[in-house]
């Protein structure tokens, strides 16, 4: 590729993509999240700290609380609450299906979530029989293909997530090629061995917000109103209006997935050009729900390329109750971001079903690394809370006073609802 | 509104505070509060002082007593026109004051005794109060140059820029007799010269004096906005007054529970509670996480029946309490209490996050 002459428009990748398409006549496929150099707002937001009038707090000496509850709360105290997910720290593992990732990877995530007191998410691939023992820490997903969805599955999970969209491929369905559908995957997904598993782009029973409401309540009925129902959408231009509709339709938690979120396989055209940054979607959704007085009716979970505890802290201050992480969790167990997931040949045994490769993930070791990551990030969050003179994460949530923008224009600041540094 | 001209998002201040309640209902003049505050002069810097007193207008006890500051005659006219739409003005007069050397200039100070008009009187009591809250919010946020700083019944707030003793002299507080008094001396780090920034802050019968900085201000403010409270004064103390109103008046939560919302028990302590208590405290934290006040504070909250003192969860600002017979004293410093009550039966240091409550006995 170095053979091409330097050209700002006709870069090496543009040229080689054109050549590839001229040969195959097909769409370009890729894996993981949007790698293009769009603005990353986390990097343009700074945190506040306490000085003099407000002592900072030393997390080594004083309790520092990260416990988080997700689910519907009404705005006035009642005797009972709606079902809640209790997290030891405001981080969860985002949806990754058995099929898109290996069983060993699923196992590592499930065990780590159980150890760390957080939740993992089955994705749309059903729950493998070996993973039922970790089901009380699982969010079980119901996606457009309905793979592996049955009563026992719904009852086993701690919460149910209706997946409407995904940040890496808004508006696009999924496709697990037949060669990956092994005996075990076919059993878990409840489809014949060797057939392609195709998730339609929309849910064919959801063409409107009233349809979504019906599905939400069908799932609540099926599980005796004992589990929160999450609705997950990709962050798109009108997320705020959609989110408000979702809450009114009965969603207990809404999950927003920004355009830097990862995937096992997606058309490059969609991954690189569709959707909006999670920072902006989060700020506008949180503000909209507040304006309508329904922010307490649902928790807000955000996903889409969280790289560090700093990103997470900023997300909480912008209004998130918790974040979902997936790419960073996979990096913790070996992923190098080569973006070749769609080939099914992940050298690290993550996004592959090849038994030789899958062996490379040792769930015990991987679990430990995931636990370490959660622990390390939680320690960092506590350290920062302390520096702000705050000793509970509730007091950071939506507390935009503690954020300042740097190098942002007025529109960006307005959408984020923060002031510029120096103000 | 009389503008906080520096437009700072929130007004940071340190302070001294004092309060007492005669639970037997005995009314005493403002001299006690003045004396206690004078002793704590060190804790303020002359940029704000104030008093709240309950039981001072017995002859008008079924009328809302509004204390209002105006920038000029124009803002007064505008406000009166606005108020007279929905209220009958029973009495209005210049607030009595005398000239003291330390207070050189002052806004127009007026007081009104008001009743909600007939056509509004089919309102249930809670709705009537909501209506008064709305009126206060409207005047303070929309009508330029007007600021209602006291809006309860049979109670009043008196505040100004100056040391508390000077403010006491200015408003002649020796002429008022109350069974609850709270007082405040301010040491702001900004917004000099703004009368509205002085404490107490009030809404309906609530009054709040506060020493501290609320680090969760942004979260609290956005939470309150969902319930129609507008934090226009840009001070964190305002948030405490609105939270008190929301929790204890609108949501009808007990004082103890409301204080647990403001300064929640730590999870490690909740773990060790009985099942019943554990559930109660967990529910409070689940529902009202955004109402938690974080950061250092000591605060006195009063209404017509109670004086409540509470600290932040790790007690980063001082608060001491004492009792003599049926009088409960709470102050920043023990010396201030001893100044006005030589031999208390008991003096103690309230624990972090645990409220100290004095309640008027039923007659
Ligand atoms: S290392 Fe594996 S999981 Fe990571 S990007 Fe490459 S193929 Fe995908």
Short mmCIF file of N, CA, C and O in Angstrom, two decimals, chain A residues 30 119-120 144 361 372:
data_model
loop_
_atom_site.label_atom_id
_atom_site.label_comp_id
_atom_site.label_asym_id
_atom_site.label_seq_id
_atom_site.Cartn_x
_atom_site.Cartn_y
_atom_site.Cartn_z
N UNK A 30 -16.63 -5.19 7.90
CA UNK A 30 -15.59 -4.91 8.87
C UNK A 30 -16.08 -5.30 10.26
O UNK A 30 -17.22 -5.72 10.43
N UNK A 119 -23.31 -6.81 35.79
CA UNK A 119 -24.10 -7.68 34.92
C UNK A 119 -23.41 -7.86 33.58
O UNK A 119 -22.66 -7.01 33.12
N UNK A 120 -23.64 -9.03 32.98
CA UNK A 120 -23.20 -9.26 31.61
C UNK A 120 -24.45 -9.41 30.76
O UNK A 120 -25.56 -9.46 31.30
N UNK A 144 -34.28 -9.00 17.08
CA UNK A 144 -35.25 -9.19 16.01
C UNK A 144 -35.29 -10.64 15.51
O UNK A 144 -36.30 -11.08 14.98
N UNK A 361 -8.38 -18.84 24.70
CA UNK A 361 -8.94 -18.10 25.84
C UNK A 361 -9.10 -19.05 27.01
O UNK A 361 -9.84 -20.04 26.91
N UNK A 372 -10.02 -7.42 37.25
CA UNK A 372 -9.01 -6.39 37.50
C UNK A 372 -9.38 -5.07 36.85
O UNK A 372 -9.25 -4.00 37.45
#
